[in-house]
Amino acid sequence: MARWRWRSLVVLIYVVIGIYVAWVYDYITPAILKDIAEALLAVFLWFLVLLGVDLHIGG
């Protein structure tokens, strides 16, 4: 069990560092984050989309 926790921690640290590097080198931008957030809202709240609710963030 402890071995699994260490592997999970290493993977988490690896991903966090990767996200940071991608942010610093402008592979991840606020516009991309906004698009991803809108897409996730549409996926999880699809029934509101069918009812005509606008899930676009900021306009």
PDB file of C-alpha atoms in Angstrom:
ATOM      1  CA  MET A   1       0.000   0.000   0.000  1.00  0.00           C
ATOM      2  CA  ALA A   2       2.810   2.433   0.821  1.00  0.00           C
ATOM      3  CA  ARG A   3       4.439   1.747  -2.551  1.00  0.00           C
ATOM      4  CA  TRP A   4       1.219   2.798  -4.332  1.00  0.00           C
ATOM      5  CA  ARG A   5       1.083   6.041  -2.339  1.00  0.00           C
ATOM      6  CA  TRP A   6       4.659   6.955  -3.263  1.00  0.00           C
ATOM      7  CA  ARG A   7       4.001   6.304  -6.945  1.00  0.00           C
ATOM      8  CA  SER A   8       0.857   8.422  -6.806  1.00  0.00           C
ATOM      9  CA  LEU A   9       2.752  11.238  -5.109  1.00  0.00           C
ATOM     10  CA  VAL A  10       5.523  11.115  -7.718  1.00  0.00           C
ATOM     11  CA  VAL A  11       2.979  11.183 -10.571  1.00  0.00           C
ATOM     12  CA  LEU A  12       1.133  14.097  -8.952  1.00  0.00           C
ATOM     13  CA  ILE A  13       4.355  16.094  -8.524  1.00  0.00           C
ATOM     14  CA  TYR A  14       5.328  15.308 -12.126  1.00  0.00           C
ATOM     15  CA  VAL A  15       1.978  16.568 -13.430  1.00  0.00           C
ATOM     16  CA  VAL A  16       2.060  19.720 -11.286  1.00  0.00           C
ATOM     17  CA  ILE A  17       5.570  20.576 -12.500  1.00  0.00           C
ATOM     18  CA  GLY A  18       4.457  19.907 -16.090  1.00  0.00           C
ATOM     19  CA  ILE A  19       1.495  22.250 -15.704  1.00  0.00           C
ATOM     20  CA  TYR A  20       3.763  24.942 -14.265  1.00  0.00           C
ATOM     21  CA  VAL A  21       6.269  24.629 -17.117  1.00  0.00           C
ATOM     22  CA  ALA A  22       3.482  24.694 -19.714  1.00  0.00           C
ATOM     23  CA  TRP A  23       2.075  27.838 -18.064  1.00  0.00           C
ATOM     24  CA  VAL A  24       5.472  29.584 -18.001  1.00  0.00           C
ATOM     25  CA  TYR A  25       6.113  28.801 -21.671  1.00  0.00           C
ATOM     26  CA  ASP A  26       2.586  29.929 -22.660  1.00  0.00           C
ATOM     27  CA  TYR A  27       1.286  26.530 -23.723  1.00  0.00           C
ATOM     28  CA  ILE A  28      -1.482  27.035 -21.160  1.00  0.00           C
ATOM     29  CA  THR A  29      -3.147  30.457 -21.241  1.00  0.00           C
ATOM     30  CA  PRO A  30      -6.154  31.988 -19.492  1.00  0.00           C
ATOM     31  CA  ALA A  31      -8.105  31.703 -22.757  1.00  0.00           C
ATOM     32  CA  ILE A  32      -7.495  27.950 -22.896  1.00  0.00           C
ATOM     33  CA  LEU A  33      -8.480  27.590 -19.243  1.00  0.00           C
ATOM     34  CA  LYS A  34     -11.708  29.494 -19.954  1.00  0.00           C
ATOM     35  CA  ASP A  35     -12.508  27.224 -22.897  1.00  0.00           C
ATOM     36  CA  ILE A  36     -11.847  24.114 -20.814  1.00  0.00           C
ATOM     37  CA  ALA A  37     -14.027  25.427 -17.979  1.00  0.00           C
ATOM     38  CA  GLU A  38     -16.880  26.150 -20.410  1.00  0.00           C
ATOM     39  CA  ALA A  39     -16.557  22.690 -21.927  1.00  0.00           C
ATOM     40  CA  LEU A  40     -16.603  21.007 -18.501  1.00  0.00           C
ATOM     41  CA  LEU A  41     -19.658  23.004 -17.486  1.00  0.00           C
ATOM     42  CA  ALA A  42     -21.421  21.976 -20.681  1.00  0.00           C
ATOM     43  CA  VAL A  43     -20.527  18.306 -20.107  1.00  0.00           C
ATOM     44  CA  PHE A  44     -21.632  18.163 -16.481  1.00  0.00           C
ATOM     45  CA  LEU A  45     -24.624  20.486 -16.864  1.00  0.00           C
ATOM     46  CA  TRP A  46     -25.773  19.245 -20.287  1.00  0.00           C
ATOM     47  CA  PHE A  47     -29.416  19.313 -19.230  1.00  0.00           C
ATOM     48  CA  LEU A  48     -29.184  23.093 -18.757  1.00  0.00           C
ATOM     49  CA  VAL A  49     -27.716  23.432 -22.242  1.00  0.00           C
ATOM     50  CA  LEU A  50     -30.737  21.562 -23.626  1.00  0.00           C
ATOM     51  CA  LEU A  51     -33.000  24.017 -21.768  1.00  0.00           C
ATOM     52  CA  GLY A  52     -31.268  26.938 -23.484  1.00  0.00           C
ATOM     53  CA  VAL A  53     -29.051  28.149 -20.624  1.00  0.00           C
ATOM     54  CA  ASP A  54     -25.901  29.926 -21.830  1.00  0.00           C
ATOM     55  CA  LEU A  55     -22.892  28.457 -20.031  1.00  0.00           C
ATOM     56  CA  HIS A  56     -20.299  30.728 -21.642  1.00  0.00           C
ATOM     57  CA  ILE A  57     -18.091  32.341 -19.014  1.00  0.00           C
ATOM     58  CA  GLY A  58     -17.775  36.118 -19.206  1.00  0.00           C
ATOM     59  CA  GLY A  59     -20.218  36.799 -21.954  1.00  0.00           C
TER      60      GLY A  59
END
